[in-house]
């Protein structure tokens, strides 16, 4: 098989039978046509079609090492610095298509699977079969061009106790039974973005496990089809209100659903398992395999594209209403430019300082990527704030497409014009600004970016704890000892 087209993606989705609870109903078929998912499913289909765009095919695909057919570049195992750049260019092409608004495109989990496959020997420590399982699974996803999502954390019931201990350990998804054929999982997890229309669900380790016997039922990594018996999703309220692109330019296209995942005695065959009952292996799942570096490489590329979009948007806004000559406006624009150049520098440093890991994979340097993933969640919060401030009351003068072409058309033409735009043009631009900084879609984007890698406070603690500061302390001590 080969890289999919959008049509093939939609056909496979039409054949799946996931169980999705959304807005008081249950959907088990034709997910691609449900109003809550139709817009974003089409956006994902467009990404797959880009793989056959004459100008992007060589960027987004490469020949499969087994079939020779074109497969997604995000599956490419990098051996050289040039390979890393090639992967980044592919990430960027997809991210540009959505202005960085799609956070769970396939290249994110593909990057993880690539690294995990390369580290198959690490999985084989517990059982050689697990190493073979990850190899076979990576090849399956690569050759079938499957869309994977993942779920990580236990439900938020009582955060005063570990997730594995909430409600006596009966809430978090856990192994309740094991036999010769596999394991049975019961409980719930959060928060699976795009789960309703993904092909596969990756259930990977999340919180740090203590290595006690009590943690063993919560120590696992496996993958299952999205419509596995007993697996169901509780989707949040959709933010695509089925309005024209003019009125909701982002929400109508890029509203990725987030869902709670419920495992109702879900059977997972052994060939789909990668880790079982090994807390220490779970704790090293991302760092020891290089997975976190390659996933973050994709994320920083995406957030670079998103920041480019915000810079372009704010520049059109200030130009439209003639405010760019003011010092405080220039200060805000400069902040966005500095963020963009900081992200580009992090990417460049990560690639320039990349090195082969123990599995022979050219791995981006994690230090600059780690800095980026600690900074961006906070930096992004300023973008909607800047857009709101600069758009001001103009963001309330945003009639709908029906108004632009209806009885109010003449008034909109005359009274809603700007320094550089006609009334309808200004309304269209301001609807985009509104959907970036004020709408429900915009609010979800801000929350999503803030918690993308987890609680920023806990991340900061881990960042400080893992950073080697001894050389810098030694420098200061040496200075203090100067005569």
Short mmCIF file of C-alpha atoms in Angstrom, two decimals:
data_model
loop_
_atom_site.label_atom_id
_atom_site.label_comp_id
_atom_site.label_asym_id
_atom_site.label_seq_id
_atom_site.Cartn_x
_atom_site.Cartn_y
_atom_site.Cartn_z
CA UNK A 1 0.00 0.00 0.00
CA UNK A 2 1.03 3.65 -0.11
CA UNK A 3 0.36 7.13 1.23
CA UNK A 4 -3.37 7.75 1.19
CA UNK A 5 -5.40 10.29 -0.70
CA UNK A 6 -8.18 12.25 0.97
CA UNK A 7 -10.74 10.00 -0.73
CA UNK A 8 -9.10 6.87 0.70
CA UNK A 9 -9.01 8.44 4.16
CA UNK A 10 -12.75 9.16 3.96
CA UNK A 11 -13.54 5.69 2.61
CA UNK A 12 -11.75 3.98 5.48
CA UNK A 13 -13.50 6.25 7.97
CA UNK A 14 -16.87 5.41 6.41
CA UNK A 15 -16.14 1.72 6.96
CA UNK A 16 -15.25 2.13 10.66
CA UNK A 17 -17.74 1.74 13.50
CA UNK A 18 -16.50 3.66 16.56
CA UNK A 19 -18.84 4.44 19.44
CA UNK A 20 -18.96 8.20 20.02
CA UNK A 21 -21.26 9.98 22.46
CA UNK A 22 -21.74 13.59 21.40
CA UNK A 23 -24.44 16.18 22.19
CA UNK A 24 -26.79 13.69 23.77
CA UNK A 25 -26.58 11.17 20.97
CA UNK A 26 -24.49 8.15 20.05
CA UNK A 27 -22.80 7.90 16.68
CA UNK A 28 -21.56 4.54 15.46
CA UNK A 29 -21.28 5.07 11.70
CA UNK A 30 -20.74 7.75 9.07
CA UNK A 31 -18.65 9.84 11.46
CA UNK A 32 -17.35 11.77 8.46
CA UNK A 33 -20.83 13.18 7.82
CA UNK A 34 -21.77 14.13 11.38
CA UNK A 35 -22.02 17.93 11.82
CA UNK A 36 -19.63 17.85 14.80
CA UNK A 37 -16.83 16.32 12.75
CA UNK A 38 -17.58 16.97 9.08
CA UNK A 39 -15.55 20.16 8.76
CA UNK A 40 -12.36 18.95 10.38
CA UNK A 41 -12.56 15.55 8.66
CA UNK A 42 -12.51 17.38 5.33
CA UNK A 43 -9.50 19.38 6.50
CA UNK A 44 -7.66 16.15 7.30
CA UNK A 45 -8.63 14.74 3.92
CA UNK A 46 -7.03 17.80 2.32
CA UNK A 47 -3.78 17.00 4.14
CA UNK A 48 -3.74 13.52 2.63
CA UNK A 49 -4.45 14.96 -0.82
CA UNK A 50 -1.40 17.20 -0.43
CA UNK A 51 0.71 14.04 -0.50
CA UNK A 52 -0.11 13.81 -4.20
CA UNK A 53 0.16 17.50 -4.99
CA UNK A 54 2.84 17.77 -7.71
CA UNK A 55 4.59 20.57 -5.84
CA UNK A 56 4.59 18.76 -2.48
CA UNK A 57 4.70 15.02 -3.23
CA UNK A 58 8.49 14.85 -2.92
CA UNK A 59 8.31 16.86 0.31
CA UNK A 60 5.53 14.87 1.96
CA UNK A 61 6.45 11.36 0.82
CA UNK A 62 9.49 9.10 0.28
CA UNK A 63 9.83 5.56 -1.12
CA UNK A 64 8.89 2.85 1.37
CA UNK A 65 11.90 0.70 2.34
CA UNK A 66 9.71 -2.40 1.94
CA UNK A 67 7.32 -1.72 -0.93
CA UNK A 68 8.97 1.14 -2.80
CA UNK A 69 5.62 2.92 -2.86
CA UNK A 70 5.42 6.53 -1.58
CA UNK A 71 4.79 6.75 2.17
CA UNK A 72 4.62 9.74 4.51
CA UNK A 73 7.89 11.55 5.21
CA UNK A 74 6.99 11.64 8.91
CA UNK A 75 7.75 7.90 8.95
CA UNK A 76 11.27 8.47 7.61
CA UNK A 77 13.97 7.29 10.02
CA UNK A 78 16.57 10.09 9.95
CA UNK A 79 20.19 9.03 9.62
CA UNK A 80 21.64 12.41 8.66
CA UNK A 81 21.08 16.09 9.41
CA UNK A 82 19.61 16.40 5.94
CA UNK A 83 16.99 13.81 6.86
CA UNK A 84 15.94 15.93 9.84
CA UNK A 85 15.52 18.96 7.59
CA UNK A 86 13.52 16.84 5.17
CA UNK A 87 11.22 15.75 7.97
CA UNK A 88 10.84 19.32 9.20
CA UNK A 89 9.92 20.55 5.72
CA UNK A 90 7.17 17.93 5.59
CA UNK A 91 5.87 18.95 9.03
CA UNK A 92 5.84 22.56 7.90
CA UNK A 93 3.92 21.88 4.70
CA UNK A 94 1.09 20.25 6.64
CA UNK A 95 1.16 22.84 9.42
CA UNK A 96 0.99 25.72 6.95
CA UNK A 97 -2.20 24.28 5.46
CA UNK A 98 -4.05 24.83 8.76
CA UNK A 99 -2.07 27.85 10.00
CA UNK A 100 -0.78 25.53 12.73
CA UNK A 101 -4.31 25.15 14.16
CA UNK A 102 -4.45 21.36 13.76
CA UNK A 103 -2.50 19.99 16.72
CA UNK A 104 -2.94 16.25 16.19
CA UNK A 105 -2.13 15.71 12.53
CA UNK A 106 -0.76 12.27 11.75
CA UNK A 107 2.86 13.39 11.62
CA UNK A 108 2.86 13.91 15.39
CA UNK A 109 2.26 10.29 16.38
CA UNK A 110 4.07 9.02 13.27
CA UNK A 111 7.20 10.69 14.64
CA UNK A 112 6.77 8.88 17.92
CA UNK A 113 6.23 5.51 16.23
CA UNK A 114 9.30 6.02 14.08
CA UNK A 115 11.46 6.51 17.16
CA UNK A 116 9.82 3.64 19.06
CA UNK A 117 10.39 1.30 16.13
CA UNK A 118 14.06 2.22 16.01
CA UNK A 119 14.31 1.43 19.72
CA UNK A 120 12.63 -1.97 19.38
CA UNK A 121 15.50 -3.60 21.29
CA UNK A 122 14.63 -1.44 24.28
CA UNK A 123 11.11 -2.91 24.31
CA UNK A 124 12.57 -6.39 23.96
CA UNK A 125 14.18 -6.10 27.42
CA UNK A 126 10.99 -7.37 29.03
CA UNK A 127 10.01 -9.75 26.26
CA UNK A 128 11.49 -10.14 22.74
CA UNK A 129 7.94 -10.34 21.42
CA UNK A 130 7.31 -6.72 22.39
CA UNK A 131 10.22 -5.55 20.26
CA UNK A 132 8.78 -7.42 17.28
CA UNK A 133 5.32 -6.02 18.04
CA UNK A 134 6.45 -2.41 17.81
CA UNK A 135 8.34 -3.12 14.59
CA UNK A 136 5.33 -4.74 12.95
CA UNK A 137 2.98 -2.04 14.16
CA UNK A 138 5.14 0.82 12.90
CA UNK A 139 5.34 -0.83 9.49
CA UNK A 140 1.57 -1.38 9.43
CA UNK A 141 0.84 2.27 10.21
CA UNK A 142 3.46 3.45 7.70
CA UNK A 143 2.31 1.23 4.83
CA UNK A 144 -1.42 1.82 5.42
CA UNK A 145 -0.91 5.51 6.25
CA UNK A 146 -3.14 5.21 9.30
CA UNK A 147 -4.16 8.21 11.38
CA UNK A 148 -3.27 7.61 15.03
CA UNK A 149 -4.18 9.51 18.14
CA UNK A 150 -3.26 8.77 21.74
CA UNK A 151 -4.59 9.04 25.27
CA UNK A 152 -2.40 9.63 28.29
CA UNK A 153 -3.85 10.80 31.58
CA UNK A 154 -6.38 9.44 34.10
CA UNK A 155 -9.69 11.22 34.75
CA UNK A 156 -9.64 14.34 36.94
CA UNK A 157 -11.56 13.12 39.96
CA UNK A 158 -9.38 13.94 42.96
CA UNK A 159 -6.07 15.53 42.11
CA UNK A 160 -4.95 15.32 45.73
CA UNK A 161 -4.06 11.67 45.11
CA UNK A 162 -2.22 9.97 42.22
CA UNK A 163 -4.32 9.04 39.21
CA UNK A 164 -3.74 5.37 39.91
CA UNK A 165 -5.30 5.80 43.37
CA UNK A 166 -8.40 7.81 42.49
CA UNK A 167 -11.61 6.12 43.64
CA UNK A 168 -9.53 3.28 44.99
CA UNK A 169 -7.82 2.81 41.67
CA UNK A 170 -11.06 2.06 39.85
CA UNK A 171 -11.27 5.12 37.60
CA UNK A 172 -8.02 5.07 35.64
CA UNK A 173 -7.74 2.57 32.80
CA UNK A 174 -5.98 -0.54 34.10
CA UNK A 175 -5.32 -4.19 33.35
CA UNK A 176 -8.04 -6.24 35.07
CA UNK A 177 -7.33 -9.60 33.49
CA UNK A 178 -4.63 -11.38 31.53
CA UNK A 179 -4.72 -14.69 29.70
CA UNK A 180 -2.88 -16.52 26.95
CA UNK A 181 -4.35 -14.24 24.29
CA UNK A 182 -3.78 -10.80 25.80
CA UNK A 183 -5.08 -8.40 28.43
CA UNK A 184 -8.40 -6.80 29.30
CA UNK A 185 -8.54 -3.06 30.07
CA UNK A 186 -11.18 -1.37 32.20
CA UNK A 187 -11.52 2.29 33.23
CA UNK A 188 -11.08 5.65 31.55
CA UNK A 189 -8.48 8.03 30.22
CA UNK A 190 -8.28 11.60 28.99
CA UNK A 191 -8.00 13.38 26.63
CA UNK A 192 -7.93 11.93 23.14
CA UNK A 193 -7.90 14.66 20.51
CA UNK A 194 -9.37 13.59 17.10
CA UNK A 195 -10.36 10.22 18.61
CA UNK A 196 -13.79 10.11 16.93
CA UNK A 197 -12.27 10.04 13.44
CA UNK A 198 -8.81 8.52 13.93
CA UNK A 199 -8.00 5.03 12.65
CA UNK A 200 -6.04 3.85 15.67
CA UNK A 201 -5.85 4.63 19.39
CA UNK A 202 -2.40 4.52 20.99
CA UNK A 203 -2.64 4.01 24.74
CA UNK A 204 0.75 5.10 26.01
CA UNK A 205 2.31 5.73 29.45
CA UNK A 206 1.70 9.12 31.03
CA UNK A 207 2.39 9.93 34.67
CA UNK A 208 5.51 8.70 36.42
CA UNK A 209 4.89 5.32 38.00
CA UNK A 210 6.47 4.37 41.31
CA UNK A 211 7.46 0.83 40.43
CA UNK A 212 5.38 -0.74 43.19
CA UNK A 213 3.21 -3.84 42.68
CA UNK A 214 0.17 -1.54 42.88
CA UNK A 215 1.37 0.30 39.76
CA UNK A 216 1.71 -2.77 37.58
CA UNK A 217 -1.93 -2.82 36.36
CA UNK A 218 -1.41 0.76 35.15
CA UNK A 219 1.88 -0.02 33.38
CA UNK A 220 1.28 -0.67 29.72
CA UNK A 221 1.56 0.58 26.17
CA UNK A 222 -0.57 -0.77 23.35
CA UNK A 223 -2.48 0.15 20.22
CA UNK A 224 -6.00 -0.80 19.14
CA UNK A 225 -8.34 0.04 16.26
CA UNK A 226 -10.62 2.97 16.93
CA UNK A 227 -13.73 0.82 16.75
CA UNK A 228 -12.57 -2.00 19.05
CA UNK A 229 -15.43 -3.63 20.96
CA UNK A 230 -15.92 -2.03 24.39
CA UNK A 231 -14.09 1.18 23.44
CA UNK A 232 -16.19 4.33 23.50
CA UNK A 233 -15.63 8.07 23.44
CA UNK A 234 -17.38 10.92 25.20
CA UNK A 235 -16.75 13.94 23.01
CA UNK A 236 -16.90 17.48 24.34
CA UNK A 237 -19.30 20.02 22.89
CA UNK A 238 -18.27 20.71 19.28
CA UNK A 239 -17.08 24.21 18.47
CA UNK A 240 -17.91 23.93 14.79
CA UNK A 241 -21.36 25.49 14.64
CA UNK A 242 -21.86 24.45 11.02
CA UNK A 243 -21.63 28.01 9.80
CA UNK A 244 -20.06 29.28 6.57
CA UNK A 245 -16.27 29.60 6.38
CA UNK A 246 -16.81 33.38 6.13
CA UNK A 247 -18.34 33.50 9.63
CA UNK A 248 -16.16 30.90 11.36
CA UNK A 249 -13.07 30.66 9.14
CA UNK A 250 -11.09 28.54 11.63
CA UNK A 251 -13.74 26.74 13.65
CA UNK A 252 -15.58 25.52 10.56
CA UNK A 253 -12.39 23.89 9.26
CA UNK A 254 -10.07 22.96 12.11
CA UNK A 255 -12.21 22.09 15.15
CA UNK A 256 -10.45 18.98 16.46
CA UNK A 257 -12.68 17.12 18.87
CA UNK A 258 -11.34 16.09 22.28
CA UNK A 259 -12.79 13.04 24.01
CA UNK A 260 -12.72 11.03 27.21
CA UNK A 261 -11.87 7.42 26.42
CA UNK A 262 -13.81 4.67 28.20
CA UNK A 263 -12.52 1.09 28.22
CA UNK A 264 -15.37 -1.27 28.99
CA UNK A 265 -13.43 -4.52 29.33
CA UNK A 266 -11.55 -3.92 26.09
CA UNK A 267 -9.55 -6.95 24.97
CA UNK A 268 -6.07 -6.17 23.68
CA UNK A 269 -4.26 -9.07 21.97
CA UNK A 270 -0.61 -9.58 22.84
CA UNK A 271 0.54 -8.72 19.33
CA UNK A 272 -0.83 -5.21 19.94
CA UNK A 273 1.08 -4.74 23.23
CA UNK A 274 4.48 -3.04 23.56
CA UNK A 275 4.90 -2.86 27.36
CA UNK A 276 3.02 -4.77 30.06
CA UNK A 277 3.49 -4.62 33.82
CA UNK A 278 6.86 -2.84 33.67
CA UNK A 279 6.66 0.55 35.46
CA UNK A 280 10.32 1.40 34.86
CA UNK A 281 10.01 0.79 31.13
CA UNK A 282 6.90 2.97 31.09
CA UNK A 283 8.80 5.76 32.85
CA UNK A 284 11.50 5.70 30.18
CA UNK A 285 9.10 5.22 27.27
CA UNK A 286 9.65 8.66 25.71
CA UNK A 287 13.09 9.73 26.87
CA UNK A 288 14.99 6.46 26.48
CA UNK A 289 13.68 5.81 22.98
CA UNK A 290 14.19 9.34 21.60
CA UNK A 291 10.47 9.62 20.97
CA UNK A 292 10.03 12.88 22.89
CA UNK A 293 12.70 14.63 20.81
CA UNK A 294 11.14 13.70 17.50
CA UNK A 295 7.59 14.52 18.68
CA UNK A 296 8.76 17.91 19.95
CA UNK A 297 10.58 18.55 16.66
CA UNK A 298 7.19 18.26 14.94
CA UNK A 299 5.46 20.41 17.56
CA UNK A 300 7.94 23.29 17.38
CA UNK A 301 7.66 23.22 13.58
CA UNK A 302 3.88 23.48 13.90
CA UNK A 303 4.01 26.31 16.43
CA UNK A 304 6.42 28.14 14.15
CA UNK A 305 3.80 27.95 11.39
CA UNK A 306 1.15 29.13 13.84
CA UNK A 307 3.27 32.10 14.90
CA UNK A 308 3.89 33.03 11.26
CA UNK A 309 0.13 33.04 10.78
CA UNK A 310 -0.43 35.30 13.79
CA UNK A 311 2.25 37.71 12.58
CA UNK A 312 0.63 37.90 9.15
CA UNK A 313 -2.82 38.37 10.70
CA UNK A 314 -1.80 41.14 13.09
CA UNK A 315 0.06 42.89 10.25
CA UNK A 316 -3.04 42.87 8.04
CA UNK A 317 -5.10 44.13 10.98
CA UNK A 318 -2.83 47.07 11.80
CA UNK A 319 -2.52 47.95 8.11
CA UNK A 320 -6.27 47.80 7.58
CA UNK A 321 -7.13 50.31 10.31
CA UNK A 322 -4.00 52.44 10.05
CA UNK A 323 -2.48 51.99 13.50
CA UNK A 324 0.97 50.60 12.80
CA UNK A 325 2.70 53.97 13.23
CA UNK A 326 1.97 53.99 16.97
CA UNK A 327 4.77 52.93 19.30
CA UNK A 328 2.74 50.61 21.50
CA UNK A 329 1.43 48.80 18.40
CA UNK A 330 4.97 48.33 17.10
CA UNK A 331 5.97 46.97 20.50
CA UNK A 332 3.26 44.31 20.28
CA UNK A 333 4.24 43.36 16.73
CA UNK A 334 7.88 43.15 17.80
CA UNK A 335 6.90 40.68 20.52
CA UNK A 336 5.37 38.35 17.95
CA UNK A 337 8.38 38.71 15.65
CA UNK A 338 10.73 37.90 18.54
CA UNK A 339 8.69 34.79 19.39
CA UNK A 340 8.84 33.64 15.79
CA UNK A 341 12.58 34.11 15.52
CA UNK A 342 13.10 32.40 18.86
CA UNK A 343 11.21 29.32 17.63
CA UNK A 344 13.21 29.29 14.39
CA UNK A 345 16.44 29.51 16.37
CA UNK A 346 15.38 26.61 18.60
CA UNK A 347 14.65 24.47 15.53
CA UNK A 348 17.94 25.39 13.89
CA UNK A 349 19.91 24.65 17.06
CA UNK A 350 18.12 21.33 17.58
CA UNK A 351 18.98 20.23 14.07
CA UNK A 352 22.53 21.63 14.04
CA UNK A 353 23.36 19.89 17.33
CA UNK A 354 21.59 16.66 16.43
CA UNK A 355 23.49 13.43 16.95
CA UNK A 356 23.05 9.72 16.37
CA UNK A 357 21.50 8.01 19.36
CA UNK A 358 22.32 4.50 20.51
CA UNK A 359 19.95 3.08 17.89
CA UNK A 360 21.59 4.92 15.00
CA UNK A 361 18.85 7.53 14.63
CA UNK A 362 19.79 11.16 13.99
CA UNK A 363 18.02 12.77 16.92
CA UNK A 364 17.42 16.51 17.35
CA UNK A 365 19.14 18.02 20.37
CA UNK A 366 16.54 18.08 23.10
CA UNK A 367 17.83 21.09 25.06
CA UNK A 368 16.57 23.75 22.60
CA UNK A 369 13.36 21.82 21.94
CA UNK A 370 12.76 21.49 25.68
CA UNK A 371 13.22 25.23 26.06
CA UNK A 372 10.68 25.81 23.28
CA UNK A 373 8.08 23.52 24.81
CA UNK A 374 8.45 25.25 28.17
CA UNK A 375 8.22 28.74 26.68
CA UNK A 376 5.56 28.52 23.98
CA UNK A 377 2.59 27.60 26.20
CA UNK A 378 3.02 30.99 27.91
CA UNK A 379 4.10 32.98 24.85
CA UNK A 380 1.04 31.92 22.86
CA UNK A 381 -1.32 33.36 25.48
CA UNK A 382 -0.13 36.82 24.49
CA UNK A 383 -1.22 36.47 20.86
CA UNK A 384 -5.01 36.51 21.44
CA UNK A 385 -4.48 39.30 23.96
CA UNK A 386 -2.60 41.41 21.40
CA UNK A 387 -5.21 40.78 18.72
CA UNK A 388 -8.04 41.72 21.08
CA UNK A 389 -6.28 44.91 22.10
CA UNK A 390 -5.49 46.02 18.56
CA UNK A 391 -8.84 44.99 17.10
CA UNK A 392 -10.66 46.63 20.02
CA UNK A 393 -14.34 47.44 19.46
CA UNK A 394 -13.92 46.69 15.77
CA UNK A 395 -14.06 43.02 16.71
CA UNK A 396 -17.71 43.55 17.63
CA UNK A 397 -18.55 45.06 14.24
CA UNK A 398 -18.51 41.66 12.55
CA UNK A 399 -21.79 40.93 10.74
CA UNK A 400 -22.30 37.55 9.11
CA UNK A 401 -22.01 36.54 5.49
CA UNK A 402 -25.80 36.72 5.19
CA UNK A 403 -25.64 40.35 6.30
CA UNK A 404 -22.84 41.17 3.87
CA UNK A 405 -25.01 39.97 1.00
CA UNK A 406 -28.38 40.87 2.51
CA UNK A 407 -30.39 44.03 3.19
CA UNK A 408 -27.50 45.57 5.15
CA UNK A 409 -25.05 45.23 2.24
CA UNK A 410 -25.02 48.94 1.34
CA UNK A 411 -24.51 50.02 4.95
CA UNK A 412 -21.69 47.50 5.41
CA UNK A 413 -20.03 48.75 2.24
CA UNK A 414 -20.17 52.35 3.41
CA UNK A 415 -19.76 52.23 7.17
CA UNK A 416 -17.56 49.20 7.77
CA UNK A 417 -14.81 50.02 5.30
CA UNK A 418 -11.27 50.49 6.60
CA UNK A 419 -8.21 52.44 5.52
CA UNK A 420 -7.23 49.79 2.99
CA UNK A 421 -10.26 47.50 2.63
CA UNK A 422 -13.83 47.66 1.43
CA UNK A 423 -16.59 46.97 3.94
CA UNK A 424 -17.01 43.28 2.99
CA UNK A 425 -13.22 42.78 2.92
CA UNK A 426 -12.82 44.33 6.35
CA UNK A 427 -15.61 42.19 7.78
CA UNK A 428 -14.00 39.02 6.39
CA UNK A 429 -10.62 39.94 7.92
CA UNK A 430 -12.13 40.82 11.28
CA UNK A 431 -14.11 37.58 11.37
CA UNK A 432 -10.76 35.76 11.07
CA UNK A 433 -9.23 37.88 13.84
CA UNK A 434 -12.30 37.19 15.99
CA UNK A 435 -12.02 33.42 15.41
CA UNK A 436 -8.35 33.60 16.41
CA UNK A 437 -8.74 35.54 19.64
CA UNK A 438 -12.34 35.69 20.94
CA UNK A 439 -14.47 32.77 19.74
CA UNK A 440 -14.95 29.49 21.56
CA UNK A 441 -12.57 27.94 19.04
CA UNK A 442 -9.95 30.54 20.00
CA UNK A 443 -10.43 29.78 23.69
CA UNK A 444 -9.91 26.09 23.12
CA UNK A 445 -6.74 26.83 21.13
CA UNK A 446 -5.30 28.90 24.00
CA UNK A 447 -6.09 26.16 26.54
CA UNK A 448 -4.74 23.48 24.23
CA UNK A 449 -1.42 25.25 23.71
CA UNK A 450 -1.06 25.98 27.42
CA UNK A 451 -1.40 22.34 28.44
CA UNK A 452 -0.06 20.69 25.30
CA UNK A 453 2.79 18.92 27.08
CA UNK A 454 1.13 18.87 30.50
CA UNK A 455 0.90 21.19 33.49
CA UNK A 456 3.41 24.02 32.86
CA UNK A 457 4.24 24.18 36.57
CA UNK A 458 5.13 20.49 36.71
CA UNK A 459 6.99 20.84 33.44
CA UNK A 460 9.00 23.71 34.90
CA UNK A 461 9.88 21.57 37.91
CA UNK A 462 11.04 18.74 35.68
CA UNK A 463 12.94 21.21 33.51
CA UNK A 464 14.84 22.63 36.49
CA UNK A 465 15.47 19.19 37.92
CA UNK A 466 16.90 17.82 34.68
CA UNK A 467 19.06 20.80 33.75
CA UNK A 468 22.74 20.53 34.66
CA UNK A 469 23.58 23.81 36.42
CA UNK A 470 26.81 22.65 38.04
CA UNK A 471 29.12 24.19 35.40
CA UNK A 472 27.51 27.60 35.93
CA UNK A 473 27.70 27.33 39.70
CA UNK A 474 31.35 26.42 39.32
CA UNK A 475 31.97 29.57 37.26
CA UNK A 476 30.47 31.76 39.95
CA UNK A 477 32.43 30.00 42.69
CA UNK A 478 35.61 30.49 40.70
CA UNK A 479 34.85 34.19 40.36
CA UNK A 480 34.23 34.50 44.10
CA UNK A 481 37.63 32.95 44.76
CA UNK A 482 39.55 35.42 42.60
CA UNK A 483 42.05 37.43 44.59
#
